[in-house]
């Protein structure tokens, strides 16, 4: 009889890499052509609302992990809303997770058959993906977290060196004029990116694997912000190399961007090497969502021994993926336009309901014993340190510094839209300021994790 370790543990770095993988893997395969079609040369400003939304989810998960330690989101909803109310909420969350798995497996399979394996039947590719999911469904989340630790740093490196590899193809005039598209176009593309941001909700299934609520919050903040920074960099590179018109007509602009890499005549087909790195990263995301789905279904029966339901659920998902979409166009339409509607239709409502009901229940049952738990949750402020500035700043300083930088990002976009048509230099300054603030906010969230690690080591 298959069984799973009920005391699975992942550290904050692994959760951060998983969050980043979830964010970037979806954005690599879908949505980029739509963002460029709607917002053209300003498409790379589209992820700021998605970042703010993920920060909201990170704060919610951190608060729930503090109130209900060693419980995941499915167990918390039952604890807060009762057996029937919690089950209804869990079924709604599981329905979304089922859609994400079917969507991503179908996207990955159609991506393969469109670009690489033209003669392979689509059903065979879908079946191979689910055989892989079935194999990892017998293991714990710790396993896929370690696998993701191996591949995701390589993924980050390939994205970061992309501007260098494409330096001979860059034509920055293609990105100008900056921030001159109508404001409603930016608002529309920002709403579309909320679909991929909503995928981060699957990390709620792993809350019981970290013991510190601040670790949960900061890991999700840093990982998701790193992922959105990489997506912004890819989108900017696509526009700077291919322009704001052609990529709107491509199905996979990121793949067309990789094809433009020509280091020498000898290194003319680097796209195959890049695909060898990107595919495992996307697969790690799908496996993580599949494990979250299994954990959620097993929680309906008050169990965490999800390998028992692994095979039947995998077969059901295989049939769902084969029957759900008739064409790649239909799949991309669902991924790009339906996902934001589904996310906004239920996630904010669930967050508000659980927060309000949970706060009321906790206030009624709160005793003097809460002081002991707060000692373990709140990181100690470091002793007086006359070293570097990064050592003198506290965890709270870095956290609020990241929040302020994101607010500055929004202000840069708004100010640019207001004045760049009349004074183009203001648009350029705001664009540079946006990029710098986004980069610095990524560094501040990394320092959040660093401070938590230092606090943990000193305890």
CSV table of C-alpha atoms in Angstrom, one decimal:
chain,number,residue,atom,x,y,z
A,1,UNK,CA,0.0,0.0,0.0
A,2,UNK,CA,1.4,3.4,-1.0
A,3,UNK,CA,1.9,6.0,1.7
A,4,UNK,CA,3.4,9.4,1.9
A,5,UNK,CA,5.3,11.1,4.7
A,6,UNK,CA,2.9,13.4,6.5
A,7,UNK,CA,5.8,15.6,7.7
A,8,UNK,CA,7.1,16.9,4.4
A,9,UNK,CA,9.3,20.0,4.7
A,10,UNK,CA,10.5,22.4,2.1
A,11,UNK,CA,12.7,25.5,2.8
A,12,UNK,CA,12.0,29.0,1.9
A,13,UNK,CA,14.4,28.9,-1.1
A,14,UNK,CA,12.6,25.9,-2.6
A,15,UNK,CA,9.2,27.6,-2.2
A,16,UNK,CA,10.6,30.7,-3.8
A,17,UNK,CA,11.9,28.8,-6.8
A,18,UNK,CA,8.6,27.0,-7.1
A,19,UNK,CA,6.7,30.4,-7.0
A,20,UNK,CA,9.0,31.8,-9.7
A,21,UNK,CA,8.7,28.7,-11.8
A,22,UNK,CA,4.9,28.9,-11.6
A,23,UNK,CA,4.9,32.5,-12.7
A,24,UNK,CA,7.3,32.2,-15.6
A,25,UNK,CA,6.3,28.9,-17.0
A,26,UNK,CA,2.8,30.0,-17.9
A,27,UNK,CA,4.0,33.3,-19.4
A,28,UNK,CA,6.5,31.7,-21.6
A,29,UNK,CA,4.0,29.6,-23.5
A,30,UNK,CA,1.0,32.0,-23.7
A,31,UNK,CA,-0.2,35.6,-23.6
A,32,UNK,CA,2.8,37.4,-25.0
A,33,UNK,CA,1.4,37.8,-28.5
A,34,UNK,CA,-1.8,39.2,-27.0
A,35,UNK,CA,0.0,41.7,-24.8
A,36,UNK,CA,1.9,43.0,-27.8
A,37,UNK,CA,-1.1,43.0,-30.0
A,38,UNK,CA,-3.1,45.2,-27.5
A,39,UNK,CA,-0.4,47.4,-26.1
A,40,UNK,CA,2.4,47.2,-28.8
A,41,UNK,CA,5.7,48.8,-27.7
A,42,UNK,CA,4.4,49.4,-24.1
A,43,UNK,CA,3.5,45.7,-23.5
A,44,UNK,CA,6.4,45.2,-21.2
A,45,UNK,CA,4.7,47.4,-18.6
A,46,UNK,CA,1.8,45.0,-18.2
A,47,UNK,CA,2.9,42.8,-15.3
A,48,UNK,CA,2.8,45.4,-12.5
A,49,UNK,CA,-0.9,44.7,-11.4
A,50,UNK,CA,-0.1,41.0,-11.5
A,51,UNK,CA,2.8,41.6,-9.1
A,52,UNK,CA,0.6,43.6,-6.7
A,53,UNK,CA,-2.0,40.8,-6.8
A,54,UNK,CA,0.6,38.1,-6.0
A,55,UNK,CA,1.9,40.2,-3.1
A,56,UNK,CA,-1.7,40.3,-1.8
A,57,UNK,CA,-1.9,36.5,-2.0
A,58,UNK,CA,1.5,36.2,-0.3
A,59,UNK,CA,0.3,38.3,2.6
A,60,UNK,CA,-2.9,36.3,2.9
A,61,UNK,CA,-1.0,33.0,2.9
A,62,UNK,CA,1.5,34.4,5.5
A,63,UNK,CA,-1.3,35.5,7.8
A,64,UNK,CA,-3.1,32.1,7.5
A,65,UNK,CA,0.1,30.2,8.2
A,66,UNK,CA,0.5,32.3,11.3
A,67,UNK,CA,-3.0,31.7,12.6
A,68,UNK,CA,-3.2,28.1,11.6
A,69,UNK,CA,0.4,26.6,11.6
A,70,UNK,CA,1.0,23.2,10.0
A,71,UNK,CA,-2.2,23.4,7.9
A,72,UNK,CA,-2.7,23.9,4.2
A,73,UNK,CA,-5.3,26.1,2.6
A,74,UNK,CA,-7.8,23.2,2.3
A,75,UNK,CA,-7.5,22.4,5.9
A,76,UNK,CA,-7.7,26.0,6.9
A,77,UNK,CA,-10.9,26.6,4.9
A,78,UNK,CA,-12.5,23.7,6.8
A,79,UNK,CA,-11.2,25.0,10.1
A,80,UNK,CA,-12.6,28.5,9.4
A,81,UNK,CA,-15.8,27.8,7.5
A,82,UNK,CA,-16.8,24.4,9.0
A,83,UNK,CA,-17.2,21.1,7.3
A,84,UNK,CA,-19.8,22.0,4.7
A,85,UNK,CA,-18.6,25.6,4.0
A,86,UNK,CA,-15.0,24.5,3.8
A,87,UNK,CA,-15.8,21.6,1.5
A,88,UNK,CA,-17.7,23.9,-0.9
A,89,UNK,CA,-14.7,26.4,-1.0
A,90,UNK,CA,-12.3,23.5,-1.5
A,91,UNK,CA,-14.3,22.1,-4.4
A,92,UNK,CA,-14.2,25.5,-6.1
A,93,UNK,CA,-10.4,25.8,-5.6
A,94,UNK,CA,-9.9,22.2,-6.9
A,95,UNK,CA,-12.0,22.9,-10.0
A,96,UNK,CA,-9.6,25.8,-10.8
A,97,UNK,CA,-6.6,23.6,-10.1
A,98,UNK,CA,-8.0,20.9,-12.5
A,99,UNK,CA,-8.4,23.6,-15.2
A,100,UNK,CA,-4.8,24.7,-14.7
A,101,UNK,CA,-3.4,21.2,-15.0
A,102,UNK,CA,-5.5,20.4,-18.2
A,103,UNK,CA,-4.6,23.8,-19.7
A,104,UNK,CA,-0.9,23.6,-19.0
A,105,UNK,CA,-0.5,19.9,-20.2
A,106,UNK,CA,-2.5,20.8,-23.3
A,107,UNK,CA,-0.3,23.9,-23.9
A,108,UNK,CA,2.9,22.0,-23.4
A,109,UNK,CA,1.7,19.1,-25.7
A,110,UNK,CA,0.5,21.5,-28.5
A,111,UNK,CA,3.7,23.5,-28.1
A,112,UNK,CA,5.7,20.4,-28.8
A,113,UNK,CA,3.6,19.2,-31.7
A,114,UNK,CA,3.6,22.6,-33.3
A,115,UNK,CA,7.3,23.4,-33.1
A,116,UNK,CA,9.2,20.2,-32.6
A,117,UNK,CA,7.4,16.9,-33.0
A,118,UNK,CA,5.1,17.5,-36.0
A,119,UNK,CA,4.4,13.9,-36.9
A,120,UNK,CA,3.7,12.7,-33.3
A,121,UNK,CA,0.0,12.4,-32.5
A,122,UNK,CA,-1.2,14.9,-29.9
A,123,UNK,CA,-2.8,12.2,-27.8
A,124,UNK,CA,0.5,10.5,-27.5
A,125,UNK,CA,2.2,13.6,-26.2
A,126,UNK,CA,-0.6,14.2,-23.7
A,127,UNK,CA,-0.4,10.6,-22.5
A,128,UNK,CA,3.4,10.9,-22.0
A,129,UNK,CA,3.0,14.1,-19.9
A,130,UNK,CA,0.5,12.4,-17.7
A,131,UNK,CA,2.7,9.3,-17.3
A,132,UNK,CA,5.3,11.7,-16.0
A,133,UNK,CA,2.7,13.2,-13.6
A,134,UNK,CA,1.7,9.8,-12.5
A,135,UNK,CA,5.3,8.9,-11.7
A,136,UNK,CA,5.8,12.1,-9.6
A,137,UNK,CA,2.4,11.6,-8.0
A,138,UNK,CA,3.9,8.7,-6.0
A,139,UNK,CA,6.5,11.0,-4.5
A,140,UNK,CA,6.4,14.0,-2.2
A,141,UNK,CA,6.5,17.7,-3.0
A,142,UNK,CA,10.1,17.6,-1.6
A,143,UNK,CA,11.2,15.7,-4.7
A,144,UNK,CA,9.8,18.1,-7.3
A,145,UNK,CA,11.2,21.0,-5.2
A,146,UNK,CA,14.7,19.5,-5.5
A,147,UNK,CA,14.3,18.8,-9.2
A,148,UNK,CA,13.1,22.4,-9.7
A,149,UNK,CA,16.2,23.6,-7.7
A,150,UNK,CA,18.4,21.9,-10.4
A,151,UNK,CA,16.7,23.3,-13.5
A,152,UNK,CA,15.3,26.7,-12.6
A,153,UNK,CA,18.6,28.4,-12.0
A,154,UNK,CA,19.6,27.4,-15.5
A,155,UNK,CA,16.3,28.8,-16.8
A,156,UNK,CA,17.1,32.1,-15.0
A,157,UNK,CA,20.6,32.2,-16.6
A,158,UNK,CA,19.3,31.6,-20.1
A,159,UNK,CA,16.8,34.5,-19.7
A,160,UNK,CA,19.3,36.9,-18.1
A,161,UNK,CA,21.9,36.4,-20.9
A,162,UNK,CA,19.3,36.7,-23.6
A,163,UNK,CA,20.0,40.5,-24.1
A,164,UNK,CA,23.7,39.7,-24.4
A,165,UNK,CA,23.2,36.9,-26.9
A,166,UNK,CA,20.9,39.2,-28.9
A,167,UNK,CA,22.9,42.3,-28.7
A,168,UNK,CA,23.7,42.3,-32.4
A,169,UNK,CA,19.9,42.1,-33.1
A,170,UNK,CA,18.7,44.8,-30.7
A,171,UNK,CA,17.2,47.9,-32.2
A,172,UNK,CA,16.0,50.1,-29.3
A,173,UNK,CA,14.1,52.5,-31.6
A,174,UNK,CA,11.5,49.7,-32.0
A,175,UNK,CA,10.6,50.3,-28.3
A,176,UNK,CA,9.8,54.0,-28.8
A,177,UNK,CA,7.8,56.1,-28.4
A,178,UNK,CA,7.5,54.9,-24.8
A,179,UNK,CA,4.2,55.1,-22.8
A,180,UNK,CA,2.2,56.7,-25.6
A,181,UNK,CA,-0.4,54.0,-26.0
A,182,UNK,CA,-3.8,54.8,-24.5
A,183,UNK,CA,-4.1,54.1,-20.8
A,184,UNK,CA,-7.0,51.7,-21.2
A,185,UNK,CA,-4.8,49.5,-23.3
A,186,UNK,CA,-2.3,49.2,-20.5
A,187,UNK,CA,-5.2,48.5,-18.1
A,188,UNK,CA,-6.5,45.8,-20.4
A,189,UNK,CA,-3.2,44.0,-20.7
A,190,UNK,CA,-2.6,44.3,-16.9
A,191,UNK,CA,-5.9,42.6,-16.2
A,192,UNK,CA,-5.0,39.8,-18.7
A,193,UNK,CA,-1.8,39.1,-16.8
A,194,UNK,CA,-3.8,38.4,-13.6
A,195,UNK,CA,-4.6,35.0,-15.1
A,196,UNK,CA,-1.1,33.7,-14.8
A,197,UNK,CA,-0.7,35.5,-11.4
A,198,UNK,CA,-3.7,33.5,-10.1
A,199,UNK,CA,-1.8,30.3,-10.6
A,200,UNK,CA,0.3,31.2,-7.5
A,201,UNK,CA,-2.7,30.2,-5.4
A,202,UNK,CA,-1.6,26.6,-5.7
A,203,UNK,CA,1.1,27.3,-3.2
A,204,UNK,CA,-1.6,27.3,-0.6
A,205,UNK,CA,-1.6,23.5,-0.7
A,206,UNK,CA,2.0,23.5,0.6
A,207,UNK,CA,1.6,25.9,3.6
A,208,UNK,CA,2.0,23.1,6.1
A,209,UNK,CA,5.5,22.4,4.8
A,210,UNK,CA,7.0,25.6,6.2
A,211,UNK,CA,6.9,26.4,9.9
A,212,UNK,CA,7.3,30.2,9.8
A,213,UNK,CA,4.7,32.5,8.3
A,214,UNK,CA,7.3,35.2,7.4
A,215,UNK,CA,9.1,32.5,5.3
A,216,UNK,CA,5.9,31.8,3.4
A,217,UNK,CA,5.2,35.5,2.7
A,218,UNK,CA,8.8,36.5,1.7
A,219,UNK,CA,9.4,33.4,-0.4
A,220,UNK,CA,6.3,33.9,-2.5
A,221,UNK,CA,7.1,37.6,-2.8
A,222,UNK,CA,10.6,37.1,-4.0
A,223,UNK,CA,9.9,34.1,-6.2
A,224,UNK,CA,6.9,35.7,-8.0
A,225,UNK,CA,8.7,39.1,-8.4
A,226,UNK,CA,11.7,37.3,-9.9
A,227,UNK,CA,9.4,35.5,-12.3
A,228,UNK,CA,7.6,38.6,-13.4
A,229,UNK,CA,11.0,40.4,-13.8
A,230,UNK,CA,12.1,37.7,-16.2
A,231,UNK,CA,8.9,37.8,-18.1
A,232,UNK,CA,9.3,41.6,-18.4
A,233,UNK,CA,12.8,41.2,-19.7
A,234,UNK,CA,11.7,38.6,-22.3
A,235,UNK,CA,8.9,40.8,-23.5
A,236,UNK,CA,11.2,43.8,-23.8
A,237,UNK,CA,13.7,41.8,-25.7
A,238,UNK,CA,10.9,40.5,-28.1
A,239,UNK,CA,9.9,44.1,-28.8
A,240,UNK,CA,13.4,45.4,-29.2
A,241,UNK,CA,14.4,42.6,-31.6
A,242,UNK,CA,11.2,41.8,-33.5
A,243,UNK,CA,9.3,45.1,-33.2
A,244,UNK,CA,5.8,45.8,-31.9
A,245,UNK,CA,4.0,44.4,-35.0
A,246,UNK,CA,5.4,41.0,-36.0
A,247,UNK,CA,5.3,39.2,-32.6
A,248,UNK,CA,1.5,40.0,-32.4
A,249,UNK,CA,1.0,37.6,-35.2
A,250,UNK,CA,3.3,34.8,-33.8
A,251,UNK,CA,1.8,32.0,-31.8
A,252,UNK,CA,5.0,31.7,-29.6
A,253,UNK,CA,7.0,34.9,-29.8
A,254,UNK,CA,9.5,33.7,-27.2
A,255,UNK,CA,10.5,30.8,-29.4
A,256,UNK,CA,10.9,33.2,-32.4
A,257,UNK,CA,13.1,35.3,-30.2
A,258,UNK,CA,15.3,32.4,-29.4
A,259,UNK,CA,15.6,31.6,-33.1
A,260,UNK,CA,17.1,35.0,-33.6
A,261,UNK,CA,20.2,34.1,-31.6
A,262,UNK,CA,23.2,33.8,-34.0
A,263,UNK,CA,26.4,33.9,-32.0
A,264,UNK,CA,28.5,32.5,-34.8
A,265,UNK,CA,27.8,30.3,-37.8
A,266,UNK,CA,28.7,27.3,-35.7
A,267,UNK,CA,26.2,28.3,-32.9
A,268,UNK,CA,23.3,28.9,-35.1
A,269,UNK,CA,20.7,26.5,-33.5
A,270,UNK,CA,20.8,27.5,-29.8
A,271,UNK,CA,17.0,27.2,-29.7
A,272,UNK,CA,17.3,23.4,-29.2
A,273,UNK,CA,19.6,23.9,-26.2
A,274,UNK,CA,17.3,26.6,-24.7
A,275,UNK,CA,14.3,24.3,-25.2
A,276,UNK,CA,16.2,21.6,-23.3
A,277,UNK,CA,16.3,24.0,-20.3
A,278,UNK,CA,12.8,25.5,-20.6
A,279,UNK,CA,10.9,22.2,-20.9
A,280,UNK,CA,11.9,20.8,-17.5
A,281,UNK,CA,11.1,24.1,-15.9
A,282,UNK,CA,7.6,24.1,-17.4
A,283,UNK,CA,7.1,20.5,-16.5
A,284,UNK,CA,8.1,21.2,-12.8
A,285,UNK,CA,5.3,23.8,-12.7
A,286,UNK,CA,2.7,21.3,-14.0
A,287,UNK,CA,3.9,18.6,-11.6
A,288,UNK,CA,3.6,21.0,-8.6
A,289,UNK,CA,0.1,22.0,-9.6
A,290,UNK,CA,-0.8,18.3,-10.0
A,291,UNK,CA,0.5,17.5,-6.5
A,292,UNK,CA,-1.5,20.4,-5.2
A,293,UNK,CA,-4.6,19.0,-6.8
A,294,UNK,CA,-3.9,15.6,-5.3
A,295,UNK,CA,-3.4,17.1,-1.8
A,296,UNK,CA,-6.7,19.0,-2.2
A,297,UNK,CA,-8.7,16.0,-3.2
A,298,UNK,CA,-7.2,13.9,-0.4
A,299,UNK,CA,-8.1,16.6,2.1
A,300,UNK,CA,-11.7,16.1,1.2
A,301,UNK,CA,-11.3,12.7,3.0
A,302,UNK,CA,-9.2,14.2,5.8
A,303,UNK,CA,-6.1,12.5,4.5
A,304,UNK,CA,-2.7,13.5,3.2
A,305,UNK,CA,-1.9,10.1,1.7
A,306,UNK,CA,-2.6,11.3,-1.9
A,307,UNK,CA,-0.7,8.5,-3.8
A,308,UNK,CA,-3.8,6.3,-3.3
A,309,UNK,CA,-5.7,8.4,-5.7
A,310,UNK,CA,-2.8,9.2,-8.1
A,311,UNK,CA,-3.6,6.8,-11.0
A,312,UNK,CA,-7.3,7.4,-11.3
A,313,UNK,CA,-6.9,11.2,-11.1
A,314,UNK,CA,-4.1,11.1,-13.7
A,315,UNK,CA,-6.3,9.0,-16.1
A,316,UNK,CA,-9.3,11.4,-15.6
A,317,UNK,CA,-7.1,14.3,-16.4
A,318,UNK,CA,-5.7,12.6,-19.5
A,319,UNK,CA,-9.2,12.2,-20.8
A,320,UNK,CA,-10.0,15.8,-19.9
A,321,UNK,CA,-7.0,17.1,-21.7
A,322,UNK,CA,-7.8,15.1,-24.9
A,323,UNK,CA,-11.4,16.2,-25.0
A,324,UNK,CA,-11.2,19.8,-23.8
A,325,UNK,CA,-9.7,21.7,-26.8
A,326,UNK,CA,-10.3,21.2,-30.5
A,327,UNK,CA,-7.4,23.4,-31.7
A,328,UNK,CA,-4.4,25.4,-30.5
A,329,UNK,CA,-6.4,28.6,-31.2
A,330,UNK,CA,-9.2,27.5,-28.8
A,331,UNK,CA,-6.6,26.6,-26.2
A,332,UNK,CA,-4.8,29.9,-26.4
A,333,UNK,CA,-8.1,31.8,-26.3
A,334,UNK,CA,-9.0,30.0,-23.1
A,335,UNK,CA,-5.6,30.5,-21.5
A,336,UNK,CA,-5.4,34.2,-22.4
A,337,UNK,CA,-8.9,35.5,-21.9
A,338,UNK,CA,-10.8,33.0,-19.6
A,339,UNK,CA,-8.1,32.5,-16.9
A,340,UNK,CA,-8.3,36.2,-15.6
A,341,UNK,CA,-12.1,36.0,-15.4
A,342,UNK,CA,-11.9,32.7,-13.5
A,343,UNK,CA,-9.3,34.0,-11.1
A,344,UNK,CA,-11.1,37.3,-10.4
A,345,UNK,CA,-14.4,35.5,-10.0
A,346,UNK,CA,-13.5,33.4,-7.0
A,347,UNK,CA,-10.0,34.1,-5.5
A,348,UNK,CA,-10.7,37.6,-4.0
A,349,UNK,CA,-14.0,36.4,-2.6
A,350,UNK,CA,-12.4,33.4,-0.9
A,351,UNK,CA,-9.6,35.5,0.5
A,352,UNK,CA,-12.1,38.0,2.0
A,353,UNK,CA,-14.4,35.3,3.4
A,354,UNK,CA,-11.6,33.3,5.0
A,355,UNK,CA,-10.0,36.5,6.4
A,356,UNK,CA,-13.1,37.9,7.9
A,357,UNK,CA,-14.6,34.7,9.3
A,358,UNK,CA,-11.1,33.5,10.5
A,359,UNK,CA,-10.4,36.9,12.3
A,360,UNK,CA,-13.8,36.8,14.0
A,361,UNK,CA,-13.3,33.2,15.2
A,362,UNK,CA,-9.8,33.9,16.3
A,363,UNK,CA,-10.8,37.0,18.2
A,364,UNK,CA,-13.4,35.1,20.1
A,365,UNK,CA,-11.1,32.2,21.1
A,366,UNK,CA,-8.0,34.2,21.6
A,367,UNK,CA,-6.3,33.7,25.0
A,368,UNK,CA,-3.0,34.8,26.6
A,369,UNK,CA,-1.3,31.8,24.9
A,370,UNK,CA,-0.9,33.7,21.6
A,371,UNK,CA,2.3,35.5,22.9
A,372,UNK,CA,4.3,32.3,22.8
A,373,UNK,CA,3.5,31.6,19.1
A,374,UNK,CA,4.4,35.2,18.1
A,375,UNK,CA,7.9,34.7,19.5
A,376,UNK,CA,8.5,32.0,16.9
A,377,UNK,CA,6.8,33.9,14.0
A,378,UNK,CA,8.4,37.3,14.3
A,379,UNK,CA,12.0,37.5,13.3
A,380,UNK,CA,14.3,39.0,16.0
A,381,UNK,CA,15.8,42.3,15.1
A,382,UNK,CA,19.5,42.0,14.6
A,383,UNK,CA,21.8,43.5,17.2
A,384,UNK,CA,23.5,46.7,16.5
A,385,UNK,CA,25.6,46.1,13.5
A,386,UNK,CA,28.0,48.8,12.3
A,387,UNK,CA,28.8,47.0,9.1
A,388,UNK,CA,27.2,47.5,5.7
A,389,UNK,CA,23.9,49.2,5.1
A,390,UNK,CA,22.4,45.9,4.1
A,391,UNK,CA,23.3,44.5,7.5
A,392,UNK,CA,21.9,47.5,9.4
A,393,UNK,CA,18.5,47.4,7.7
A,394,UNK,CA,15.9,45.1,9.4
A,395,UNK,CA,13.5,42.6,7.8
A,396,UNK,CA,10.7,45.2,8.0
A,397,UNK,CA,12.8,47.8,6.3
A,398,UNK,CA,13.5,45.5,3.3
A,399,UNK,CA,9.8,44.4,3.2
A,400,UNK,CA,8.4,48.0,3.1
A,401,UNK,CA,11.2,49.1,0.8
A,402,UNK,CA,10.0,46.5,-1.8
A,403,UNK,CA,6.4,47.8,-1.4
A,404,UNK,CA,7.5,51.4,-1.9
A,405,UNK,CA,9.5,50.5,-5.0
A,406,UNK,CA,6.4,48.8,-6.5
A,407,UNK,CA,4.4,51.9,-5.8
A,408,UNK,CA,7.0,53.9,-7.6
A,409,UNK,CA,6.7,51.5,-10.6
A,410,UNK,CA,3.0,52.3,-10.8
A,411,UNK,CA,3.7,56.0,-10.5
A,412,UNK,CA,6.3,55.9,-13.3
A,413,UNK,CA,3.8,54.3,-15.6
A,414,UNK,CA,1.0,56.7,-14.7
A,415,UNK,CA,3.2,59.8,-15.0
A,416,UNK,CA,4.6,58.5,-18.3
A,417,UNK,CA,1.1,58.1,-19.7
A,418,UNK,CA,0.2,61.6,-18.6
A,419,UNK,CA,3.1,63.5,-20.1
A,420,UNK,CA,5.0,61.4,-22.6
A,421,UNK,CA,2.9,62.4,-25.7
A,422,UNK,CA,3.8,66.1,-25.2
A,423,UNK,CA,7.3,65.6,-23.7
A,424,UNK,CA,8.8,62.3,-25.0
A,425,UNK,CA,11.9,62.6,-22.8
A,426,UNK,CA,9.6,62.2,-19.7
A,427,UNK,CA,8.4,58.9,-21.1
A,428,UNK,CA,12.0,57.7,-21.5
A,429,UNK,CA,12.8,58.7,-17.9
A,430,UNK,CA,9.8,57.0,-16.6
A,431,UNK,CA,10.6,53.8,-18.5
A,432,UNK,CA,14.1,53.7,-17.1
A,433,UNK,CA,12.8,54.5,-13.7
A,434,UNK,CA,10.2,51.6,-14.0
A,435,UNK,CA,13.0,49.1,-15.0
A,436,UNK,CA,15.3,50.2,-12.1
A,437,UNK,CA,12.5,50.1,-9.5
A,438,UNK,CA,11.4,46.7,-10.7
A,439,UNK,CA,15.0,45.4,-10.5
A,440,UNK,CA,15.6,47.0,-7.1
A,441,UNK,CA,12.3,45.6,-5.7
A,442,UNK,CA,13.5,42.1,-6.8
A,443,UNK,CA,16.7,42.7,-4.8
A,444,UNK,CA,14.8,43.9,-1.7
A,445,UNK,CA,12.7,40.8,-1.6
A,446,UNK,CA,15.8,38.7,-1.9
A,447,UNK,CA,17.2,40.6,1.1
A,448,UNK,CA,13.9,39.7,3.0
A,449,UNK,CA,14.8,36.0,2.6
A,450,UNK,CA,18.4,36.7,3.6
A,451,UNK,CA,17.4,38.4,6.8
A,452,UNK,CA,15.1,35.6,7.7
A,453,UNK,CA,17.9,33.0,7.1
A,454,UNK,CA,20.3,35.1,9.3
A,455,UNK,CA,17.6,35.2,12.1
A,456,UNK,CA,17.0,31.5,11.8
A,457,UNK,CA,20.8,30.8,12.0
A,458,UNK,CA,21.2,33.0,15.1
A,459,UNK,CA,18.4,31.3,17.0
